[in-house]
PDB file of C-alpha atoms and ligand atoms in Angstrom:
ATOM      1  CA  MET A   1       3.447   2.620 -33.133  1.00 46.00           C
ATOM      2  CA  MET A   2       6.490   4.303 -32.442  1.00 56.00           C
ATOM      3  CA  ALA A   3       7.653   4.950 -28.954  1.00 62.00           C
ATOM      4  CA  GLY A   4       5.534   7.408 -27.093  1.00 62.00           C
ATOM      5  CA  GLU A   5       3.433   8.503 -29.923  1.00 64.00           C
ATOM      6  CA  HIS A   6       0.266   8.948 -27.600  1.00 73.00           C
ATOM      7  CA  GLY A   7       2.052   9.035 -24.132  1.00 95.00           C
ATOM      8  CA  LEU A   8       1.649  10.781 -20.812  1.00 97.00           C
ATOM      9  CA  LEU A   9       4.972  12.595 -21.654  1.00 98.00           C
ATOM     10  CA  ARG A  10       4.520  13.491 -25.182  1.00 97.00           C
ATOM     11  CA  GLY A  11       6.905  16.172 -26.301  1.00 97.00           C
ATOM     12  CA  ARG A  12       8.516  16.551 -23.193  1.00 98.00           C
ATOM     13  CA  VAL A  13      12.435  16.985 -22.588  1.00 98.00           C
ATOM     14  CA  ALA A  14      12.975  15.107 -19.411  1.00 99.00           C
ATOM     15  CA  LEU A  15      16.094  14.372 -17.046  1.00 99.00           C
ATOM     16  CA  ILE A  16      16.468  11.679 -14.997  1.00 99.00           C
ATOM     17  CA  THR A  17      19.356  11.402 -12.423  1.00 98.00           C
ATOM     18  CA  GLY A  18      20.649   7.939 -11.228  1.00 98.00           C
ATOM     19  CA  ALA A  19      19.458   6.473 -14.395  1.00 98.00           C
ATOM     20  CA  SER A  20      22.082   3.819 -14.899  1.00 97.00           C
ATOM     21  CA  SER A  21      19.879   0.939 -12.735  1.00 97.00           C
ATOM     22  CA  GLY A  22      17.218   0.269 -11.050  1.00 98.00           C
ATOM     23  CA  ILE A  23      14.114   3.004 -10.398  1.00 98.00           C
ATOM     24  CA  GLY A  24      16.012   5.258 -12.829  1.00 98.00           C
ATOM     25  CA  ALA A  25      16.599   3.139 -15.672  1.00 98.00           C
ATOM     26  CA  ALA A  26      13.076   1.677 -15.437  1.00 98.00           C
ATOM     27  CA  SER A  27      12.009   5.718 -15.392  1.00 98.00           C
ATOM     28  CA  ALA A  28      14.077   5.906 -18.580  1.00 98.00           C
ATOM     29  CA  ARG A  29      11.904   3.175 -20.052  1.00 98.00           C
ATOM     30  CA  VAL A  30       8.698   4.382 -19.005  1.00 98.00           C
ATOM     31  CA  PHE A  31       9.148   8.088 -19.697  1.00 98.00           C
ATOM     32  CA  ALA A  32      10.798   7.060 -23.517  1.00 98.00           C
ATOM     33  CA  ARG A  33       7.700   4.755 -23.723  1.00 98.00           C
ATOM     34  CA  GLU A  34       5.366   7.632 -22.528  1.00 98.00           C
ATOM     35  CA  GLY A  35       6.439   9.891 -25.160  1.00 98.00           C
ATOM     36  CA  ALA A  36       9.334  12.297 -23.482  1.00 98.00           C
ATOM     37  CA  THR A  37      13.030  12.796 -25.067  1.00 98.00           C
ATOM     38  CA  VAL A  38      14.971  11.700 -22.239  1.00 98.00           C
ATOM     39  CA  VAL A  39      18.777  12.637 -20.913  1.00 98.00           C
ATOM     40  CA  LEU A  40      20.329  10.299 -18.580  1.00 98.00           C
ATOM     41  CA  ALA A  41      22.275  11.792 -15.658  1.00 98.00           C
ATOM     42  CA  ALA A  42      24.360   9.278 -13.362  1.00 97.00           C
ATOM     43  CA  ARG A  43      28.002   8.435 -12.851  1.00 97.00           C
ATOM     44  CA  ARG A  44      28.364   4.711 -14.625  1.00 96.00           C
ATOM     45  CA  GLU A  45      29.581   5.879 -18.308  1.00 97.00           C
ATOM     46  CA  ASP A  46      28.988   2.204 -19.741  1.00 98.00           C
ATOM     47  CA  ARG A  47      25.380   1.414 -18.070  1.00 98.00           C
ATOM     48  CA  LEU A  48      24.441   4.556 -19.597  1.00 98.00           C
ATOM     49  CA  ARG A  49      25.536   4.566 -23.134  1.00 98.00           C
ATOM     50  CA  GLU A  50      23.816   0.932 -22.986  1.00 98.00           C
ATOM     51  CA  LEU A  51      20.596   2.111 -21.789  1.00 98.00           C
ATOM     52  CA  VAL A  52      20.513   4.988 -24.379  1.00 98.00           C
ATOM     53  CA  GLU A  53      21.041   2.414 -27.341  1.00 98.00           C
ATOM     54  CA  GLU A  54      18.141   0.359 -26.246  1.00 98.00           C
ATOM     55  CA  LEU A  55      15.965   3.347 -26.032  1.00 98.00           C
ATOM     56  CA  ARG A  56      17.100   4.525 -29.184  1.00 98.00           C
ATOM     57  CA  ALA A  57      16.371   1.171 -31.005  1.00 98.00           C
ATOM     58  CA  THR A  58      12.664   1.375 -29.998  1.00 98.00           C
ATOM     59  CA  GLY A  59      12.447   4.730 -31.501  1.00 97.00           C
ATOM     60  CA  ALA A  60      13.053   7.183 -28.397  1.00 98.00           C
ATOM     61  CA  GLU A  61      15.194  10.048 -28.889  1.00 98.00           C
ATOM     62  CA  ALA A  62      17.808   9.527 -25.426  1.00 98.00           C
ATOM     63  CA  ALA A  63      21.380  11.178 -24.391  1.00 98.00           C
ATOM     64  CA  TYR A  64      23.485  10.810 -21.498  1.00 98.00           C
ATOM     65  CA  VAL A  65      25.308  12.780 -19.468  1.00 98.00           C
ATOM     66  CA  VAL A  66      27.982  11.947 -17.083  1.00 98.00           C
ATOM     67  CA  THR A  67      26.875  13.540 -13.579  1.00 98.00           C
ATOM     68  CA  ASP A  68      27.554  13.263  -9.948  1.00 98.00           C
ATOM     69  CA  VAL A  69      24.901  14.858  -8.465  1.00 98.00           C
ATOM     70  CA  SER A  70      26.809  15.621  -5.175  1.00 98.00           C
ATOM     71  CA  ARG A  71      28.878  18.305  -7.267  1.00 98.00           C
ATOM     72  CA  ARG A  72      27.333  21.259  -8.471  1.00 98.00           C
ATOM     73  CA  GLU A  73      29.457  21.993 -11.258  1.00 98.00           C
ATOM     74  CA  ASP A  74      28.214  18.536 -12.602  1.00 98.00           C
ATOM     75  CA  THR A  75      24.586  19.757 -12.245  1.00 98.00           C
ATOM     76  CA  ARG A  76      24.861  22.779 -13.932  1.00 98.00           C
ATOM     77  CA  ARG A  77      26.446  20.879 -16.816  1.00 98.00           C
ATOM     78  CA  ALA A  78      23.696  18.431 -16.889  1.00 98.00           C
ATOM     79  CA  VAL A  79      21.020  20.981 -16.905  1.00 98.00           C
ATOM     80  CA  ASP A  80      23.507  22.739 -19.777  1.00 98.00           C
ATOM     81  CA  PHE A  81      23.873  19.854 -21.805  1.00 98.00           C
ATOM     82  CA  VAL A  82      19.947  19.322 -21.610  1.00 98.00           C
ATOM     83  CA  LEU A  83      19.576  22.947 -22.950  1.00 98.00           C
ATOM     84  CA  GLU A  84      22.081  22.989 -25.715  1.00 98.00           C
ATOM     85  CA  ARG A  85      20.834  19.971 -27.143  1.00 98.00           C
ATOM     86  CA  TYR A  86      17.042  20.360 -26.821  1.00 98.00           C
ATOM     87  CA  GLY A  87      16.671  23.936 -26.451  1.00 98.00           C
ATOM     88  CA  ARG A  88      14.538  23.553 -23.087  1.00 98.00           C
ATOM     89  CA  LEU A  89      13.920  21.531 -19.971  1.00 98.00           C
ATOM     90  CA  ASP A  90      10.416  20.454 -19.144  1.00 98.00           C
ATOM     91  CA  SER A  91      10.759  17.746 -16.545  1.00 99.00           C
ATOM     92  CA  ALA A  92      13.165  16.369 -14.111  1.00 99.00           C
ATOM     93  CA  PHE A  93      13.226  13.162 -12.031  1.00 99.00           C
ATOM     94  CA  ASN A  94      15.757  13.791  -9.387  1.00 99.00           C
ATOM     95  CA  ASN A  95      16.124  10.224  -8.391  1.00 98.00           C
ATOM     96  CA  ALA A  96      20.001   9.357  -7.360  1.00 98.00           C
ATOM     97  CA  GLY A  97      20.478   8.458  -4.282  1.00 97.00           C
ATOM     98  CA  TRP A  98      21.782   5.276  -1.842  1.00 91.00           C
ATOM     99  CA  GLY A  99      21.449   4.476   1.495  1.00 87.00           C
ATOM    100  CA  ALA A 100      23.752   2.969   3.718  1.00 71.00           C
ATOM    101  CA  GLY A 101      22.604   1.566   6.817  1.00 72.00           C
ATOM    102  CA  ARG A 102      22.417  -1.313   9.448  1.00 83.00           C
ATOM    103  CA  THR A 103      24.622   0.792  11.828  1.00 90.00           C
ATOM    104  CA  PRO A 104      23.021   2.091  15.062  1.00 94.00           C
ATOM    105  CA  LEU A 105      23.243   5.991  15.321  1.00 94.00           C
ATOM    106  CA  HIS A 106      25.691   6.193  17.624  1.00 95.00           C
ATOM    107  CA  LEU A 107      28.266   4.099  15.947  1.00 95.00           C
ATOM    108  CA  MET A 108      27.847   5.583  12.300  1.00 93.00           C
ATOM    109  CA  ASP A 109      30.865   7.511  11.306  1.00 94.00           C
ATOM    110  CA  ASP A 110      31.189  11.425   9.999  1.00 96.00           C
ATOM    111  CA  ALA A 111      32.021  10.232   6.661  1.00 95.00           C
ATOM    112  CA  THR A 112      28.903   7.779   6.224  1.00 94.00           C
ATOM    113  CA  TYR A 113      26.820  10.678   7.158  1.00 96.00           C
ATOM    114  CA  ASP A 114      28.463  13.085   4.653  1.00 97.00           C
ATOM    115  CA  SER A 115      28.502  10.869   2.014  1.00 96.00           C
ATOM    116  CA  ILE A 116      24.519   9.934   2.455  1.00 97.00           C
ATOM    117  CA  MET A 117      23.689  13.461   3.111  1.00 97.00           C
ATOM    118  CA  ASP A 118      25.966  14.816  -0.050  1.00 98.00           C
ATOM    119  CA  VAL A 119      24.183  12.415  -2.620  1.00 98.00           C
ATOM    120  CA  ASN A 120      20.402  12.308  -1.098  1.00 98.00           C
ATOM    121  CA  ALA A 121      19.758  15.887   0.215  1.00 98.00           C
ATOM    122  CA  ARG A 122      22.727  18.168  -1.455  1.00 98.00           C
ATOM    123  CA  GLY A 123      22.000  15.984  -4.446  1.00 98.00           C
ATOM    124  CA  VAL A 124      18.431  17.306  -4.803  1.00 98.00           C
ATOM    125  CA  TRP A 125      19.371  20.641  -3.599  1.00 98.00           C
ATOM    126  CA  ASN A 126      22.136  21.010  -6.218  1.00 98.00           C
ATOM    127  CA  CYS A 127      19.544  19.650  -8.972  1.00 98.00           C
ATOM    128  CA  LEU A 128      16.328  21.779  -7.948  1.00 99.00           C
ATOM    129  CA  ARG A 129      18.546  24.896  -8.567  1.00 98.00           C
ATOM    130  CA  ASP A 130      19.534  24.495 -11.720  1.00 98.00           C
ATOM    131  CA  GLU A 131      16.592  22.431 -13.201  1.00 99.00           C
ATOM    132  CA  ILE A 132      14.643  25.882 -11.695  1.00 98.00           C
ATOM    133  CA  THR A 133      16.570  28.360 -13.331  1.00 98.00           C
ATOM    134  CA  ALA A 134      15.788  26.433 -16.550  1.00 98.00           C
ATOM    135  CA  MET A 135      12.383  26.134 -15.843  1.00 98.00           C
ATOM    136  CA  LEU A 136      11.848  29.900 -14.859  1.00 98.00           C
ATOM    137  CA  ALA A 137      13.406  30.948 -18.266  1.00 98.00           C
ATOM    138  CA  SER A 138      10.722  28.898 -20.439  1.00 97.00           C
ATOM    139  CA  GLY A 139       8.194  29.373 -18.451  1.00 97.00           C
ATOM    140  CA  GLY A 140       7.545  26.486 -16.254  1.00 98.00           C
ATOM    141  CA  GLY A 141       8.252  22.915 -15.678  1.00 98.00           C
ATOM    142  CA  THR A 142       7.456  19.765 -13.478  1.00 99.00           C
ATOM    143  CA  ILE A 143      10.270  18.057 -11.114  1.00 99.00           C
ATOM    144  CA  VAL A 144       9.856  14.891  -9.018  1.00 99.00           C
ATOM    145  CA  ASN A 145      12.132  14.377  -6.463  1.00 99.00           C
ATOM    146  CA  ASN A 146      13.026  10.363  -5.202  1.00 98.00           C
ATOM    147  CA  SER A 147      12.280  10.303  -1.179  1.00 98.00           C
ATOM    148  CA  SER A 148      11.339   7.022   0.434  1.00 98.00           C
ATOM    149  CA  VAL A 149       9.272   5.624   2.986  1.00 97.00           C
ATOM    150  CA  GLY A 150      12.175   6.407   5.428  1.00 96.00           C
ATOM    151  CA  GLY A 151      11.498  10.275   4.207  1.00 97.00           C
ATOM    152  CA  LEU A 152       8.053   9.791   5.967  1.00 98.00           C
ATOM    153  CA  LEU A 153       8.893   7.416   9.033  1.00 97.00           C
ATOM    154  CA  ALA A 154      12.073   6.348  10.799  1.00 95.00           C
ATOM    155  CA  THR A 155      13.074   2.960   9.231  1.00 88.00           C
ATOM    156  CA  PRO A 156      15.727   1.342  11.635  1.00 86.00           C
ATOM    157  CA  VAL A 157      19.446   1.828  11.831  1.00 90.00           C
ATOM    158  CA  ALA A 158      19.524   4.001   8.921  1.00 94.00           C
ATOM    159  CA  ALA A 159      19.658   7.533  10.715  1.00 95.00           C
ATOM    160  CA  PRO A 160      21.634   9.638   8.069  1.00 96.00           C
ATOM    161  CA  TYR A 161      19.330   8.039   5.175  1.00 96.00           C
ATOM    162  CA  VAL A 162      16.041   9.042   7.280  1.00 97.00           C
ATOM    163  CA  ALA A 163      17.338  12.369   7.804  1.00 97.00           C
ATOM    164  CA  ALA A 164      18.402  13.321   4.060  1.00 98.00           C
ATOM    165  CA  LYS A 165      15.129  11.489   2.920  1.00 98.00           C
ATOM    166  CA  HIS A 166      12.662  14.042   5.292  1.00 98.00           C
ATOM    167  CA  ALA A 167      15.215  16.675   3.888  1.00 98.00           C
ATOM    168  CA  VAL A 168      13.973  15.608   0.608  1.00 98.00           C
ATOM    169  CA  ILE A 169      10.492  15.962   1.020  1.00 98.00           C
ATOM    170  CA  GLY A 170      11.189  19.435   3.030  1.00 98.00           C
ATOM    171  CA  LEU A 171      13.152  20.663  -0.494  1.00 99.00           C
ATOM    172  CA  THR A 172      10.088  19.773  -2.354  1.00 99.00           C
ATOM    173  CA  LYS A 173       7.326  21.677  -0.466  1.00 99.00           C
ATOM    174  CA  ALA A 174       9.898  24.772  -0.186  1.00 99.00           C
ATOM    175  CA  ALA A 175      10.336  24.335  -3.966  1.00 99.00           C
ATOM    176  CA  ALA A 176       6.902  23.884  -4.782  1.00 99.00           C
ATOM    177  CA  ALA A 177       5.687  26.724  -2.809  1.00 98.00           C
ATOM    178  CA  GLU A 178       8.193  29.099  -3.976  1.00 98.00           C
ATOM    179  CA  TYR A 179       7.798  28.494  -7.728  1.00 98.00           C
ATOM    180  CA  ALA A 180       4.022  27.644  -8.049  1.00 98.00           C
ATOM    181  CA  ALA A 181       2.895  30.931  -9.332  1.00 98.00           C
ATOM    182  CA  GLN A 182       5.582  30.704 -11.742  1.00 98.00           C
ATOM    183  CA  GLY A 183       4.152  27.389 -13.319  1.00 98.00           C
ATOM    184  CA  ILE A 184       6.908  24.997 -12.271  1.00 99.00           C
ATOM    185  CA  ARG A 185       5.120  21.818  -9.762  1.00 99.00           C
ATOM    186  CA  VAL A 186       7.234  20.299  -7.307  1.00 99.00           C
ATOM    187  CA  ASN A 187       6.380  16.580  -5.846  1.00 99.00           C
ATOM    188  CA  ALA A 188       7.978  13.832  -4.676  1.00 99.00           C
ATOM    189  CA  VAL A 189       7.291   9.819  -4.745  1.00 99.00           C
ATOM    190  CA  ALA A 190       8.026   7.967  -1.490  1.00 98.00           C
ATOM    191  CA  PRO A 191       8.833   4.034  -2.471  1.00 98.00           C
ATOM    192  CA  GLY A 192       8.471   1.167  -0.606  1.00 97.00           C
ATOM    193  CA  THR A 193      10.936  -1.462  -0.597  1.00 96.00           C
ATOM    194  CA  THR A 194      11.914  -1.977  -4.688  1.00 98.00           C
ATOM    195  CA  ARG A 195      13.402  -4.644  -6.261  1.00 97.00           C
ATOM    196  CA  SER A 196      16.630  -2.745  -7.711  1.00 96.00           C
ATOM    197  CA  GLU A 197      20.052  -4.553  -7.910  1.00 93.00           C
ATOM    198  CA  VAL A 198      21.080  -3.086  -4.617  1.00 92.00           C
ATOM    199  CA  VAL A 199      18.077  -4.422  -2.852  1.00 94.00           C
ATOM    200  CA  ALA A 200      18.030  -7.857  -4.426  1.00 94.00           C
ATOM    201  CA  ASP A 201      21.782  -7.765  -2.988  1.00 93.00           C
ATOM    202  CA  TRP A 202      20.577  -6.762   0.292  1.00 91.00           C
ATOM    203  CA  PHE A 203      17.827  -9.747   0.243  1.00 94.00           C
ATOM    204  CA  ALA A 204      20.519 -12.222  -0.895  1.00 94.00           C
ATOM    205  CA  GLN A 205      22.669 -11.171   2.169  1.00 92.00           C
ATOM    206  CA  ASN A 206      19.731 -11.619   4.555  1.00 91.00           C
ATOM    207  CA  PRO A 207      17.579 -13.898   4.333  1.00 91.00           C
ATOM    208  CA  GLY A 208      14.515 -13.569   5.839  1.00 94.00           C
ATOM    209  CA  ILE A 209      14.667  -9.617   5.249  1.00 93.00           C
ATOM    210  CA  GLU A 210      12.002  -9.692   2.193  1.00 96.00           C
ATOM    211  CA  ALA A 211       9.627 -11.925   4.320  1.00 97.00           C
ATOM    212  CA  ALA A 212       9.936  -9.834   7.543  1.00 95.00           C
ATOM    213  CA  LEU A 213       9.025  -6.610   4.997  1.00 95.00           C
ATOM    214  CA  HIS A 214       6.161  -8.049   3.177  1.00 97.00           C
ATOM    215  CA  ALA A 215       4.436  -9.338   6.629  1.00 97.00           C
ATOM    216  CA  ALA A 216       4.360  -5.381   7.390  1.00 96.00           C
ATOM    217  CA  THR A 217       3.176  -4.466   4.127  1.00 97.00           C
ATOM    218  CA  PRO A 218      -0.507  -4.389   3.332  1.00 98.00           C
ATOM    219  CA  GLN A 219       0.172  -5.171  -0.276  1.00 98.00           C
ATOM    220  CA  PRO A 220       2.488  -7.991   1.009  1.00 98.00           C
ATOM    221  CA  ARG A 221       5.333  -7.798  -1.619  1.00 98.00           C
ATOM    222  CA  THR A 222       8.492  -6.221  -3.149  1.00 98.00           C
ATOM    223  CA  ALA A 223       7.770  -2.948  -5.315  1.00 98.00           C
ATOM    224  CA  GLU A 224       9.233  -3.421  -9.111  1.00 98.00           C
ATOM    225  CA  PRO A 225      10.964  -0.246 -10.131  1.00 98.00           C
ATOM    226  CA  GLU A 226       8.471   0.176 -12.931  1.00 98.00           C
ATOM    227  CA  GLU A 227       5.902   0.797 -10.290  1.00 98.00           C
ATOM    228  CA  ILE A 228       7.847   3.927  -9.040  1.00 98.00           C
ATOM    229  CA  ALA A 229       8.817   5.340 -12.414  1.00 98.00           C
ATOM    230  CA  GLU A 230       4.800   5.007 -13.387  1.00 98.00           C
ATOM    231  CA  ALA A 231       4.142   7.306 -10.418  1.00 98.00           C
ATOM    232  CA  ALA A 232       6.746   9.704 -11.237  1.00 99.00           C
ATOM    233  CA  ALA A 233       5.764   9.850 -14.963  1.00 98.00           C
ATOM    234  CA  TRP A 234       2.028  10.649 -13.764  1.00 98.00           C
ATOM    235  CA  LEU A 235       3.360  13.360 -11.501  1.00 98.00           C
ATOM    236  CA  LEU A 236       5.512  15.027 -14.424  1.00 98.00           C
ATOM    237  CA  SER A 237       2.325  14.812 -16.471  1.00 98.00           C
ATOM    238  CA  ASP A 238      -0.141  17.589 -17.079  1.00 98.00           C
ATOM    239  CA  ARG A 239      -2.893  14.608 -15.855  1.00 98.00           C
ATOM    240  CA  ALA A 240      -1.415  15.549 -12.051  1.00 98.00           C
ATOM    241  CA  SER A 241      -1.867  19.631 -13.305  1.00 98.00           C
ATOM    242  CA  PHE A 242      -3.389  20.327  -9.793  1.00 98.00           C
ATOM    243  CA  VAL A 243      -0.727  18.267  -7.625  1.00 99.00           C
ATOM    244  CA  THR A 244       2.045  20.139  -5.966  1.00 99.00           C
ATOM    245  CA  GLY A 245       4.255  19.747  -2.862  1.00 99.00           C
ATOM    246  CA  ALA A 246       2.862  16.381  -2.369  1.00 98.00           C
ATOM    247  CA  THR A 247       4.863  13.418  -1.505  1.00 98.00           C
ATOM    248  CA  VAL A 248       3.072  10.244  -3.015  1.00 98.00           C
ATOM    249  CA  PRO A 249       3.829   7.039  -1.276  1.00 98.00           C
ATOM    250  CA  VAL A 250       4.138   3.907  -3.522  1.00 98.00           C
ATOM    251  CA  ASP A 251       4.844   1.607  -1.009  1.00 98.00           C
ATOM    252  CA  GLY A 252       1.948  -1.072  -1.247  1.00 98.00           C
ATOM    253  CA  GLY A 253       0.353   0.523   1.892  1.00 98.00           C
ATOM    254  CA  PHE A 254       3.546   0.326   4.324  1.00 97.00           C
ATOM    255  CA  THR A 255       3.458   4.026   5.529  1.00 97.00           C
ATOM    256  CA  MET A 256      -0.643   3.389   6.133  1.00 95.00           C
ATOM    257  CA  VAL A 257      -0.424   0.865   9.253  1.00 84.00           C
TER     258      VAL A 257
HETATM  259  N1  NAD B 301      14.915   0.130  -3.781  1.00 74.71           N
HETATM  260  C1  NAD B 301      14.229   0.864  -2.996  1.00 74.71           C
HETATM  261  O1  NAD B 301      13.986   0.145  -2.017  1.00 74.71           O
HETATM  262  C2  NAD B 301      14.069   2.028  -2.683  1.00 74.71           C
HETATM  263  C3  NAD B 301      13.253   2.614  -1.608  1.00 74.71           C
HETATM  264  C4  NAD B 301      13.015   3.995  -1.452  1.00 74.71           C
HETATM  265  C5  NAD B 301      13.539   4.685  -2.062  1.00 74.71           C
HETATM  266  N2  NAD B 301      14.683   4.665  -3.132  1.00 74.71           N
HETATM  267  C6  NAD B 301      15.188   5.573  -3.570  1.00 74.71           C
HETATM  268  O2  NAD B 301      15.137   5.429  -4.814  1.00 74.71           O
HETATM  269  C7  NAD B 301      16.383   6.057  -5.642  1.00 74.71           C
HETATM  270  C8  NAD B 301      16.848   5.001  -6.963  1.00 74.71           C
HETATM  271  O3  NAD B 301      17.383   3.732  -5.857  1.00 74.71           O
HETATM  272  P1  NAD B 301      17.387   2.500  -6.513  1.00 74.71           P
HETATM  273  O4  NAD B 301      16.696   1.378  -5.320  1.00 74.71           O
HETATM  274  O5  NAD B 301      17.177   2.227  -7.987  1.00 74.71           O
HETATM  275  O6  NAD B 301      19.394   2.121  -6.809  1.00 74.71           O
HETATM  276  P2  NAD B 301      20.255   1.917  -7.376  1.00 74.71           P
HETATM  277  O7  NAD B 301      21.284   2.061  -6.725  1.00 74.71           O
HETATM  278  O8  NAD B 301      20.084   0.893  -8.479  1.00 74.71           O
HETATM  279  O9  NAD B 301      20.131   3.190  -8.286  1.00 74.71           O
HETATM  280  C9  NAD B 301      20.717   4.646  -7.680  1.00 74.71           C
HETATM  281  C10 NAD B 301      21.143   5.323  -8.803  1.00 74.71           C
HETATM  282  O10 NAD B 301      21.746   6.539  -8.411  1.00 74.71           O
HETATM  283  C11 NAD B 301      22.761   6.607  -8.888  1.00 74.71           C
HETATM  284  N3  NAD B 301      23.621   7.477  -7.918  1.00 74.71           N
HETATM  285  C12 NAD B 301      24.064   7.408  -6.991  1.00 74.71           C
HETATM  286  N4  NAD B 301      24.974   7.915  -6.531  1.00 74.71           N
HETATM  287  C13 NAD B 301      25.083   9.305  -7.473  1.00 74.71           C
HETATM  288  C14 NAD B 301      25.560  10.578  -7.576  1.00 74.71           C
HETATM  289  N5  NAD B 301      26.564  10.890  -6.542  1.00 74.71           N
HETATM  290  N6  NAD B 301      25.502  10.900  -8.996  1.00 74.71           N
HETATM  291  C15 NAD B 301      24.756  10.306  -9.802  1.00 74.71           C
HETATM  292  N7  NAD B 301      23.941   9.280  -9.565  1.00 74.71           N
HETATM  293  C16 NAD B 301      23.953   8.778  -8.322  1.00 74.71           C
HETATM  294  C17 NAD B 301      23.913   5.157  -9.056  1.00 74.71           C
HETATM  295  O11 NAD B 301      24.653   4.924  -9.795  1.00 74.71           O
HETATM  296  C18 NAD B 301      22.590   4.546  -9.447  1.00 74.71           C
HETATM  297  O12 NAD B 301      22.325   4.746 -11.005  1.00 74.71           O
HETATM  298  C19 NAD B 301      17.065   6.656  -4.682  1.00 74.71           C
HETATM  299  O13 NAD B 301      17.388   7.708  -4.254  1.00 74.71           O
HETATM  300  C20 NAD B 301      16.780   5.650  -3.485  1.00 74.71           C
HETATM  301  O14 NAD B 301      17.212   6.507  -2.110  1.00 74.71           O
HETATM  302  C21 NAD B 301      14.674   3.293  -3.193  1.00 74.71           C
END
């Protein structure tokens, strides 16, 4: 069977930001397997090119566009690229983000605050406006934003990240409410700790932290990037047709207790 012949996202054109690694790269693989044409947007061109080649080798349709989501001209160019190449944008996973932490709030500097807000909150803000413009023109679409368990509660010594990820949930609800009647669904996922490269490095540099996180998680383990991608794929698909404005924790129960 060719990639995606019977998939959840069959026939859809999907944009994924932050697709060069971690949850974004896993999402590219899952969405392609589920039948989507995927356009990968991130900053690292070598990684994007490699992943596009990998996906095409499975029979998927894939392309990339180098994008810094904190720059509006870049997000506009990314959506224009999708429209020029494929004629429409059906789905978007606004996943790009990062989180410097481990500094107490009163010692955090302005530059760190600004850079975290720029990628995580302004990045989603930029993407939403360009994606919604395209989706209104074609009669609808589906969007998932990547928040975090830090968007639902306060995780320690990461104040700007917590603020930015709460903002992502606010933007998700605002957009969902405004565009529901026009056929656009907007939801968020809130991953718990997920084994991307940055997190693997963090674990390596901080022995004991992984075990402490497991102890606070009813399913006592770290998520794999594919598990977040699966939730995003479902939310983007027609199987979630009456779900909008929701934030779905994918956290092994971390935010439940
Ligand atoms: N890994 C976790 O434990 C975890 C938990 C909760 C939420 N998240 C969120 O998941 C998302 C993906 O994180 P990840 O863990 O896969 O990390 P990652 O570093 O592997 O992936 C982040 C991606 O975003 C890209 N990116 C960063 N800044 C960008 C910018 N300005 N423009 C375009 N792309 C940019 C990176 O290049 C990378 O491709 C982030 O939004 C992160 O906050 C991760």
